[in-house]
Amino acid sequence: MNISKHIEYTLLTPTTTEREIIDLCYEAIQNDFYSVCINSSYVALASQLLENSPTKVCSVVGFPFGAMSTDAKVFEAKKAIEDGAEEIEMVINLGFLKSKNYVSVLKDISDVKMAIGNTTLKVILEISELNKNEIIKACEICLDANVDFIKTSSGFSKGGATLTATKIIKKTIKDSAKITASGDIEDLETSMKYLEVGVHRIGFNALLNKKAKKARPIS
Amino acid sequence: MTHLSSYIDHTLLKPTATKAEIIQLCEEAKKFRFFSVCTNSYFTSLAKEHTQNSNVKVCTVVGFPLGAMSTEAKIYETIQALKDGADEIDMVINLGLLKAKDYTGVIRDIASVKNRLPNQVLKVIIETCYLTEDEIITASELTIKAGADFIKTSTGFGPHGATIEHVRLMKSIAKDHAKIKASGGIKDFKTAIEYIKLGVDRIGTSAGITIVTGK
């Protein structure tokens, strides 16, 4: 099976340079990855580099804490789309979720969703910070907000995707939204396990990829 | 020496912080007369509400903790924070631009935010843990050139926080052109005093109560 079309090729390290973004885009084209996933300051550059390729640009928003004001998330998302982003990946407001202020969690997501129209919206739950009930609740709120994807992890907390949490997400959302599993997924074998439980895409860290020199084997 | 508590930005930035924890943070800041409370931007209005009628200022982080969001988004997050009542803004420098030696881009990122502040204080977090000594010097110079009020060491979410050596280096550049905020891993009275003796004007910490009470 060719899984390259399921790969979101990701580089979110804060020290990332222009040169590294150029390499990232080049590798994504070479490997026919679905998208590159980057911070919003590099969206214009990546869009320019990927203009004539099928690889899409995905911009993170409110990343990695999800703790910025809703209005700022909306603005960051709109600006990213203006710069060429075709997908937006926002982090859920964990503080509101933990406070059981579900109305505000929903509003935070819905406001971004409404602002970006038909652009794909993914919401990162950061499962390493959540218990089972919180994961279920977060999924239900995401469905209420009509998001397109639920993503497990930012890659900047104490842990990434787990099969257990991914199965809980899948069971809750069924086919009403898709899933990206991300964080700590380093090889083809692990990726396959996630695809088998119904995950649609895999967030694949370009730095891990470089370390393991797996750019070619993965595709 | 000014009272120790007035050096402290009482800080709670973990993404899972709840409303109740922020209210408690504000109550503690008032009780111990800390300089400010430092929070993520979605809690700015709540923090303002709970520090009203006190001298405690509200400090909001912007582009936090990676500093990698677009300049325009940092500007907007700042404008919204000001509307919500922020007195001070702690923004993270764009580390990627700094590493790529795109110094015009670094200055533009900072100055664009500074220009939106009528008279509020701007601190720039240079995240020293990712920088070489030369990069710390350059980041400090660029921060001053862009018109910021403070150079701040750390987000508290990188591999490590402030060090005495880095602060000494920053101070040698800043002189009287900018103030210094040391943050990340400052958890006791002795360490706090060491930084203040070096000429630091502010300390960012979640251990403010331990520092001022010695408990």
CSV table of C-alpha atoms in Angstrom, one decimal:
chain,number,residue,atom,x,y,z
A,1,MET,CA,0.0,0.0,0.0
A,2,ASN,CA,1.2,3.5,-0.9
A,3,ILE,CA,0.6,5.6,2.2
A,4,SER,CA,2.3,8.8,0.9
A,5,LYS,CA,-1.1,10.4,0.3
A,6,HIS,CA,-2.0,9.9,4.0
A,7,ILE,CA,1.1,11.8,5.2
A,8,GLU,CA,1.1,15.3,6.6
A,9,TYR,CA,4.8,16.2,6.5
A,10,THR,CA,5.3,18.3,9.6
A,11,LEU,CA,7.9,20.8,10.8
A,12,LEU,CA,6.8,23.0,13.6
A,13,THR,CA,10.0,23.5,15.6
A,14,PRO,CA,10.3,27.2,16.6
A,15,THR,CA,13.9,27.5,15.3
A,16,THR,CA,13.0,26.3,11.8
A,17,THR,CA,14.7,28.4,9.1
A,18,GLU,CA,13.6,29.3,5.6
A,19,ARG,CA,16.2,26.8,4.2
A,20,GLU,CA,14.6,24.0,6.2
A,21,ILE,CA,11.1,24.9,5.0
A,22,ILE,CA,12.4,24.8,1.4
A,23,ASP,CA,13.8,21.3,2.1
A,24,LEU,CA,10.5,20.2,3.7
A,25,CYS,CA,8.5,21.3,0.6
A,26,TYR,CA,11.0,19.7,-1.8
A,27,GLU,CA,10.9,16.4,0.1
A,28,ALA,CA,7.1,16.5,0.3
A,29,ILE,CA,6.9,16.9,-3.5
A,30,GLN,CA,9.5,14.1,-4.1
A,31,ASN,CA,7.5,11.7,-1.9
A,32,ASP,CA,4.1,12.9,-3.1
A,33,PHE,CA,2.9,13.6,0.5
A,34,TYR,CA,-0.6,15.0,1.1
A,35,SER,CA,0.5,18.2,2.8
A,36,VAL,CA,3.2,20.1,4.7
A,37,CYS,CA,2.1,21.2,8.1
A,38,ILE,CA,3.9,24.4,9.3
A,39,ASN,CA,3.7,27.5,11.5
A,40,SER,CA,1.8,30.4,10.1
A,41,SER,CA,4.8,32.7,9.6
A,42,TYR,CA,6.0,30.3,6.8
A,43,VAL,CA,2.7,29.8,5.0
A,44,ALA,CA,3.3,32.3,2.2
A,45,LEU,CA,6.7,30.8,1.5
A,46,ALA,CA,5.5,27.2,1.4
A,47,SER,CA,2.5,28.1,-0.8
A,48,GLN,CA,4.8,29.7,-3.3
A,49,LEU,CA,7.0,26.7,-3.3
A,50,LEU,CA,4.1,24.2,-3.7
A,51,GLU,CA,2.1,26.3,-6.2
A,52,ASN,CA,2.3,23.8,-9.0
A,53,SER,CA,2.3,20.6,-7.0
A,54,PRO,CA,-0.6,18.6,-5.5
A,55,THR,CA,0.9,18.9,-2.0
A,56,LYS,CA,-1.2,21.2,0.1
A,57,VAL,CA,-0.2,23.7,2.8
A,58,CYS,CA,-1.6,23.2,6.2
A,59,SER,CA,-1.1,26.0,8.8
A,60,VAL,CA,-1.4,25.5,12.5
A,61,VAL,CA,-3.3,28.1,14.5
A,62,GLY,CA,-3.1,29.0,18.2
A,63,PHE,CA,-0.3,26.5,18.3
A,64,PRO,CA,0.7,24.5,20.4
A,65,PHE,CA,-1.3,25.7,23.5
A,66,GLY,CA,-4.7,26.6,22.0
A,67,ALA,CA,-4.7,29.3,24.8
A,68,MET,CA,-4.8,32.4,22.6
A,69,SER,CA,-8.0,34.4,22.5
A,70,THR,CA,-10.6,33.2,20.0
A,71,ASP,CA,-10.5,36.4,18.0
A,72,ALA,CA,-6.7,36.0,17.6
A,73,LYS,CA,-7.2,32.4,16.4
A,74,VAL,CA,-9.8,33.6,13.9
A,75,PHE,CA,-7.4,36.3,12.6
A,76,GLU,CA,-4.4,33.9,12.4
A,77,ALA,CA,-6.5,31.5,10.4
A,78,LYS,CA,-7.8,34.1,8.0
A,79,LYS,CA,-4.3,35.5,7.4
A,80,ALA,CA,-3.0,32.0,6.8
A,81,ILE,CA,-5.6,31.4,4.1
A,82,GLU,CA,-4.8,34.7,2.6
A,83,ASP,CA,-1.2,33.5,2.4
A,84,GLY,CA,-2.2,30.3,0.7
A,85,ALA,CA,-3.1,27.8,3.4
A,86,GLU,CA,-5.6,25.1,2.2
A,87,GLU,CA,-6.1,23.5,5.6
A,88,ILE,CA,-6.2,25.0,9.1
A,89,GLU,CA,-5.2,23.1,12.1
A,90,MET,CA,-6.2,24.7,15.4
A,91,VAL,CA,-5.6,23.6,19.0
A,92,ILE,CA,-8.7,23.2,21.1
A,93,ASN,CA,-9.0,25.5,24.2
A,94,LEU,CA,-7.8,23.1,26.9
A,95,GLY,CA,-8.4,25.5,29.7
A,96,PHE,CA,-12.1,25.9,28.8
A,97,LEU,CA,-12.4,22.2,28.3
A,98,LYS,CA,-10.9,21.5,31.8
A,99,SER,CA,-13.2,24.2,33.3
A,100,LYS,CA,-16.2,22.3,31.7
A,101,ASN,CA,-17.0,25.6,29.9
A,102,TYR,CA,-18.2,23.7,26.8
A,103,VAL,CA,-20.1,26.6,25.4
A,104,SER,CA,-16.8,28.5,25.1
A,105,VAL,CA,-14.9,25.5,23.7
A,106,LEU,CA,-17.6,25.2,21.0
A,107,LYS,CA,-17.6,29.0,20.3
A,108,ASP,CA,-13.8,29.0,19.9
A,109,ILE,CA,-14.0,26.3,17.2
A,110,SER,CA,-17.2,27.5,15.5
A,111,ASP,CA,-15.8,31.1,15.2
A,112,VAL,CA,-12.8,29.8,13.3
A,113,LYS,CA,-15.0,27.4,11.2
A,114,MET,CA,-17.3,30.2,10.2
A,115,ALA,CA,-14.4,32.5,9.4
A,116,ILE,CA,-12.7,30.0,7.0
A,117,GLY,CA,-15.7,28.8,5.1
A,118,ASN,CA,-14.9,25.7,3.0
A,119,THR,CA,-11.3,25.4,4.0
A,120,THR,CA,-10.6,22.1,5.8
A,121,LEU,CA,-10.6,22.6,9.6
A,122,LYS,CA,-8.8,20.2,11.9
A,123,VAL,CA,-8.9,20.4,15.6
A,124,ILE,CA,-6.1,19.2,17.8
A,125,LEU,CA,-7.3,17.7,21.0
A,126,GLU,CA,-4.0,17.1,22.8
A,127,ILE,CA,-5.0,13.7,24.1
A,128,SER,CA,-2.0,13.5,26.4
A,129,GLU,CA,-3.7,16.1,28.6
A,130,LEU,CA,-7.2,14.5,28.6
A,131,ASN,CA,-8.9,11.6,30.3
A,132,LYS,CA,-11.3,9.3,28.4
A,133,ASN,CA,-14.4,11.4,29.3
A,134,GLU,CA,-12.7,14.6,28.2
A,135,ILE,CA,-11.7,13.0,24.9
A,136,ILE,CA,-15.3,11.9,24.2
A,137,LYS,CA,-16.6,15.4,25.2
A,138,ALA,CA,-14.1,17.1,23.0
A,139,CYS,CA,-15.0,14.9,20.1
A,140,GLU,CA,-18.7,15.7,20.6
A,141,ILE,CA,-18.0,19.4,20.6
A,142,CYS,CA,-15.9,19.1,17.5
A,143,LEU,CA,-18.8,17.4,15.7
A,144,ASP,CA,-21.2,20.1,16.9
A,145,ALA,CA,-18.9,22.6,15.3
A,146,ASN,CA,-18.8,20.6,12.0
A,147,VAL,CA,-15.1,20.2,11.9
A,148,ASP,CA,-13.6,18.1,9.1
A,149,PHE,CA,-10.8,16.4,11.1
A,150,ILE,CA,-9.9,15.6,14.7
A,151,LYS,CA,-6.2,15.4,15.3
A,152,THR,CA,-4.7,13.7,18.4
A,153,SER,CA,-1.7,15.7,19.3
A,154,SER,CA,0.4,18.8,18.8
A,155,GLY,CA,3.7,17.0,19.3
A,156,PHE,CA,4.7,19.6,21.9
A,157,SER,CA,3.1,18.0,25.0
A,158,LYS,CA,4.2,15.0,27.1
A,159,GLY,CA,2.9,12.5,24.6
A,160,GLY,CA,1.6,11.9,21.1
A,161,ALA,CA,-1.1,9.6,19.6
A,162,THR,CA,-2.0,6.3,21.2
A,163,LEU,CA,-4.0,3.5,19.6
A,164,THR,CA,-6.3,3.4,22.7
A,165,ALA,CA,-7.2,7.1,22.4
A,166,THR,CA,-7.5,6.9,18.7
A,167,LYS,CA,-10.0,4.1,19.0
A,168,ILE,CA,-12.0,6.1,21.5
A,169,ILE,CA,-12.1,9.0,19.0
A,170,LYS,CA,-13.1,6.8,16.2
A,171,LYS,CA,-15.9,5.2,18.2
A,172,THR,CA,-17.2,8.6,19.2
A,173,ILE,CA,-17.2,10.3,15.8
A,174,LYS,CA,-17.7,7.3,13.6
A,175,ASP,CA,-17.7,8.7,10.0
A,176,SER,CA,-18.8,12.2,10.9
A,177,ALA,CA,-15.3,13.5,10.8
A,178,LYS,CA,-11.9,12.2,9.8
A,179,ILE,CA,-8.9,11.6,12.1
A,180,THR,CA,-5.2,12.5,11.9
A,181,ALA,CA,-2.9,10.6,14.3
A,182,SER,CA,0.2,12.5,15.2
A,183,GLY,CA,3.1,12.7,17.5
A,184,ASP,CA,5.6,9.9,18.1
A,185,ILE,CA,4.7,8.1,14.9
A,186,GLU,CA,8.1,7.3,13.4
A,187,ASP,CA,7.7,4.4,10.9
A,188,LEU,CA,5.6,2.7,8.3
A,189,GLU,CA,4.7,-0.2,10.6
A,190,THR,CA,3.2,2.1,13.3
A,191,SER,CA,1.5,4.2,10.6
A,192,MET,CA,-0.2,1.1,9.2
A,193,LYS,CA,-1.6,0.2,12.7
A,194,TYR,CA,-3.3,3.6,12.9
A,195,LEU,CA,-4.6,3.4,9.3
A,196,GLU,CA,-6.1,0.0,10.2
A,197,VAL,CA,-8.2,1.5,13.1
A,198,GLY,CA,-9.7,4.0,10.8
A,199,VAL,CA,-7.3,7.0,10.8
A,200,HIS,CA,-7.3,8.9,7.6
A,201,ARG,CA,-4.0,10.7,7.9
A,202,ILE,CA,-0.7,10.5,9.7
A,203,GLY,CA,1.2,13.5,11.0
A,204,PHE,CA,4.8,12.7,10.3
A,205,ASN,CA,7.6,14.7,11.9
A,206,ALA,CA,10.2,15.7,9.3
A,207,LEU,CA,12.9,15.9,11.9
A,208,LEU,CA,12.3,12.3,13.0
A,209,ASN,CA,12.3,11.4,9.4
A,210,LYS,CA,15.7,13.0,8.8
A,211,LYS,CA,17.1,11.3,11.9
A,212,ALA,CA,15.9,7.9,10.7
A,213,LYS,CA,16.6,8.6,7.0
A,214,LYS,CA,13.2,7.2,6.2
A,215,ALA,CA,12.1,9.6,3.6
A,216,ARG,CA,12.0,7.0,0.9
A,217,PRO,CA,10.9,3.8,2.8
A,218,ILE,CA,7.8,5.6,4.1
A,219,SER,CA,6.4,6.1,0.7
B,1,MET,CA,16.1,47.8,47.3
B,2,THR,CA,12.5,47.9,46.1
B,3,HIS,CA,10.4,45.3,47.8
B,4,LEU,CA,11.1,41.8,46.2
B,5,SER,CA,7.4,41.2,45.4
B,6,SER,CA,7.3,44.1,43.1
B,7,TYR,CA,9.8,42.4,40.8
B,8,ILE,CA,7.5,39.4,40.2
B,9,ASP,CA,5.3,38.6,37.3
B,10,HIS,CA,3.1,36.0,38.9
B,11,THR,CA,2.8,33.5,36.0
B,12,LEU,CA,0.5,30.7,34.9
B,13,LEU,CA,0.8,29.7,31.3
B,14,LYS,CA,0.2,26.0,31.1
B,15,PRO,CA,-2.4,25.3,28.4
B,16,THR,CA,-4.7,23.4,30.8
B,17,ALA,CA,-5.0,26.3,33.3
B,18,THR,CA,-8.6,26.7,34.3
B,19,LYS,CA,-10.7,29.7,35.0
B,20,ALA,CA,-10.6,28.9,38.8
B,21,GLU,CA,-6.8,28.7,38.7
B,22,ILE,CA,-6.5,32.1,37.0
B,23,ILE,CA,-8.8,33.7,39.6
B,24,GLN,CA,-6.7,32.2,42.3
B,25,LEU,CA,-3.5,33.6,40.6
B,26,CYS,CA,-5.1,37.1,40.6
B,27,GLU,CA,-6.0,36.8,44.3
B,28,GLU,CA,-2.5,35.7,45.2
B,29,ALA,CA,-1.0,38.5,43.2
B,30,LYS,CA,-3.1,41.1,45.1
B,31,LYS,CA,-2.4,39.5,48.4
B,32,PHE,CA,1.4,39.4,47.9
B,33,ARG,CA,1.5,42.7,45.9
B,34,PHE,CA,3.2,41.1,42.9
B,35,PHE,CA,3.9,43.4,39.9
B,36,SER,CA,1.6,41.6,37.6
B,37,VAL,CA,-0.2,38.4,36.6
B,38,CYS,CA,1.1,36.8,33.4
B,39,THR,CA,-1.4,34.7,31.4
B,40,ASN,CA,-2.3,33.4,27.9
B,41,SER,CA,-4.4,35.8,25.9
B,42,TYR,CA,-7.7,34.0,26.3
B,43,PHE,CA,-7.6,34.8,30.0
B,44,THR,CA,-6.7,38.5,29.7
B,45,SER,CA,-10.2,39.9,30.3
B,46,LEU,CA,-10.7,37.5,33.2
B,47,ALA,CA,-7.4,38.5,34.8
B,48,LYS,CA,-8.3,42.2,34.3
B,49,GLU,CA,-11.6,41.7,36.0
B,50,HIS,CA,-10.0,40.1,39.0
B,51,THR,CA,-7.2,42.6,39.4
B,52,GLN,CA,-9.4,45.7,39.2
B,53,ASN,CA,-9.0,48.2,41.9
B,54,SER,CA,-5.5,46.9,42.7
B,55,ASN,CA,-2.0,47.8,41.6
B,56,VAL,CA,-1.5,44.4,40.0
B,57,LYS,CA,-1.0,44.7,36.2
B,58,VAL,CA,-2.1,42.3,33.6
B,59,CYS,CA,0.6,40.9,31.3
B,60,THR,CA,-0.4,38.8,28.2
B,61,VAL,CA,1.8,36.5,26.2
B,62,VAL,CA,1.7,36.8,22.4
B,63,GLY,CA,2.8,34.3,19.8
B,64,PHE,CA,3.4,32.0,22.7
B,65,PRO,CA,5.5,29.8,23.2
B,66,LEU,CA,7.0,29.2,19.7
B,67,GLY,CA,7.0,32.8,18.3
B,68,ALA,CA,6.5,31.2,14.9
B,69,MET,CA,3.1,32.7,14.0
B,70,SER,CA,2.8,35.3,11.3
B,71,THR,CA,3.6,38.9,12.3
B,72,GLU,CA,0.1,40.0,11.4
B,73,ALA,CA,-1.4,37.4,13.8
B,74,LYS,CA,0.9,38.6,16.6
B,75,ILE,CA,-0.2,42.1,16.0
B,76,TYR,CA,-3.9,41.1,16.1
B,77,GLU,CA,-3.4,39.0,19.2
B,78,THR,CA,-1.8,42.1,20.8
B,79,ILE,CA,-4.6,44.4,19.7
B,80,GLN,CA,-7.2,42.1,21.2
B,81,ALA,CA,-5.2,41.7,24.4
B,82,LEU,CA,-5.1,45.5,24.8
B,83,LYS,CA,-8.9,45.7,24.3
B,84,ASP,CA,-9.2,43.0,27.0
B,85,GLY,CA,-7.2,45.1,29.4
B,86,ALA,CA,-3.5,44.0,29.1
B,87,ASP,CA,-1.0,46.5,30.5
B,88,GLU,CA,2.1,44.6,29.3
B,89,ILE,CA,2.8,42.3,26.3
B,90,ASP,CA,5.4,39.5,26.4
B,91,MET,CA,5.9,38.4,22.8
B,92,VAL,CA,8.2,35.6,21.5
B,93,ILE,CA,10.8,36.6,19.0
B,94,ASN,CA,10.7,34.8,15.6
B,95,LEU,CA,13.5,32.3,16.2
B,96,GLY,CA,13.5,30.9,12.6
B,97,LEU,CA,14.2,34.4,11.2
B,98,LEU,CA,16.9,34.9,13.8
B,99,LYS,CA,18.6,31.6,13.0
B,100,ALA,CA,18.4,32.4,9.3
B,101,LYS,CA,20.0,35.8,10.0
B,102,ASP,CA,17.0,37.6,8.5
B,103,TYR,CA,17.5,40.5,11.0
B,104,THR,CA,15.2,42.9,9.0
B,105,GLY,CA,12.5,40.3,9.5
B,106,VAL,CA,13.2,39.9,13.2
B,107,ILE,CA,13.0,43.7,13.7
B,108,ARG,CA,9.9,44.1,11.6
B,109,ASP,CA,8.2,41.4,13.7
B,110,ILE,CA,8.9,43.1,17.0
B,111,ALA,CA,8.5,46.7,15.8
B,112,SER,CA,5.1,45.9,14.2
B,113,VAL,CA,3.8,44.9,17.6
B,114,LYS,CA,5.5,47.7,19.5
B,115,ASN,CA,3.9,50.2,17.1
B,116,ARG,CA,0.5,49.0,18.2
B,117,LEU,CA,1.2,49.8,21.9
B,118,PRO,CA,0.3,53.4,22.8
B,119,ASN,CA,2.1,53.2,26.2
B,120,GLN,CA,2.0,49.6,27.3
B,121,VAL,CA,5.3,47.8,28.0
B,122,LEU,CA,6.6,45.4,25.4
B,123,LYS,CA,8.9,42.5,26.5
B,124,VAL,CA,10.5,40.3,23.9
B,125,ILE,CA,11.3,36.7,24.9
B,126,ILE,CA,14.4,35.6,23.0
B,127,GLU,CA,14.3,32.0,24.3
B,128,THR,CA,18.0,31.8,25.2
B,129,CYS,CA,18.0,28.0,25.5
B,130,TYR,CA,17.9,27.7,21.7
B,131,LEU,CA,20.6,30.4,21.1
B,132,THR,CA,24.4,30.5,20.9
B,133,GLU,CA,26.1,33.4,22.8
B,134,ASP,CA,26.5,35.3,19.5
B,135,GLU,CA,22.8,34.8,18.8
B,136,ILE,CA,21.9,36.1,22.3
B,137,ILE,CA,23.9,39.2,21.7
B,138,THR,CA,22.3,39.7,18.3
B,139,ALA,CA,18.8,39.0,19.6
B,140,SER,CA,19.3,41.6,22.4
B,141,GLU,CA,20.6,44.2,19.9
B,142,LEU,CA,17.7,43.6,17.5
B,143,THR,CA,15.2,43.8,20.4
B,144,ILE,CA,16.6,47.2,21.5
B,145,LYS,CA,16.7,48.4,17.9
B,146,ALA,CA,13.0,47.5,17.5
B,147,GLY,CA,12.1,49.7,20.4
B,148,ALA,CA,11.1,47.0,23.0
B,149,ASP,CA,11.2,47.9,26.7
B,150,PHE,CA,12.4,44.6,28.0
B,151,ILE,CA,14.5,41.6,26.8
B,152,LYS,CA,13.2,38.5,28.5
B,153,THR,CA,15.2,35.2,28.7
B,154,SER,CA,12.7,32.4,28.4
B,155,THR,CA,9.2,31.0,27.8
B,156,GLY,CA,9.5,28.4,30.5
B,157,PHE,CA,8.6,25.8,27.9
B,158,GLY,CA,11.9,25.3,26.2
B,159,PRO,CA,14.6,22.8,27.3
B,160,HIS,CA,15.8,25.3,30.1
B,161,GLY,CA,15.1,28.7,31.5
B,162,ALA,CA,17.3,31.6,32.5
B,163,THR,CA,20.9,31.2,33.4
B,164,ILE,CA,23.2,33.6,35.2
B,165,GLU,CA,25.7,33.6,32.3
B,166,HIS,CA,23.0,34.4,29.7
B,167,VAL,CA,21.5,37.2,31.8
B,168,ARG,CA,24.9,38.7,32.4
B,169,LEU,CA,25.5,38.7,28.6
B,170,MET,CA,22.1,40.2,27.9
B,171,LYS,CA,22.7,42.9,30.6
B,172,SER,CA,26.1,43.8,28.9
B,173,ILE,CA,24.2,44.6,25.7
B,174,ALA,CA,21.1,46.1,27.2
B,175,LYS,CA,22.9,48.5,29.6
B,176,ASP,CA,20.3,51.3,30.1
B,177,HIS,CA,18.7,50.9,26.7
B,178,ALA,CA,16.3,48.1,27.8
B,179,LYS,CA,15.4,46.3,31.0
B,180,ILE,CA,15.8,42.6,31.6
B,181,LYS,CA,13.3,40.0,32.7
B,182,ALA,CA,14.6,36.6,33.8
B,183,SER,CA,12.2,33.7,33.7
B,184,GLY,CA,12.1,30.0,33.6
B,185,GLY,CA,13.2,27.8,36.5
B,186,ILE,CA,13.5,30.6,39.1
B,187,LYS,CA,12.0,28.9,42.1
B,188,ASP,CA,13.6,30.2,45.3
B,189,PHE,CA,14.6,33.4,47.2
B,190,LYS,CA,18.3,32.9,46.7
B,191,THR,CA,18.1,32.5,42.9
B,192,ALA,CA,15.8,35.5,42.6
B,193,ILE,CA,18.2,37.7,44.6
B,194,GLU,CA,21.1,36.6,42.4
B,195,TYR,CA,19.3,37.8,39.3
B,196,ILE,CA,18.2,41.1,40.9
B,197,LYS,CA,21.8,41.7,41.9
B,198,LEU,CA,22.8,41.3,38.3
B,199,GLY,CA,20.5,44.1,37.4
B,200,VAL,CA,17.4,42.3,36.4
B,201,ASP,CA,14.2,44.4,36.6
B,202,ARG,CA,11.6,41.7,36.6
B,203,ILE,CA,11.3,38.0,37.4
B,204,GLY,CA,8.8,35.7,35.7
B,205,THR,CA,7.9,32.8,37.9
B,206,SER,CA,5.1,30.5,39.1
B,207,ALA,CA,6.9,30.2,42.4
B,208,GLY,CA,6.4,33.8,43.5
B,209,ILE,CA,4.9,33.0,46.8
B,210,THR,CA,7.7,30.6,47.7
B,211,ILE,CA,10.2,33.3,46.7
B,212,VAL,CA,8.7,36.1,48.8
B,213,THR,CA,7.7,34.0,51.9
B,214,GLY,CA,10.7,31.7,51.8
B,215,LYS,CA,8.3,28.7,52.2
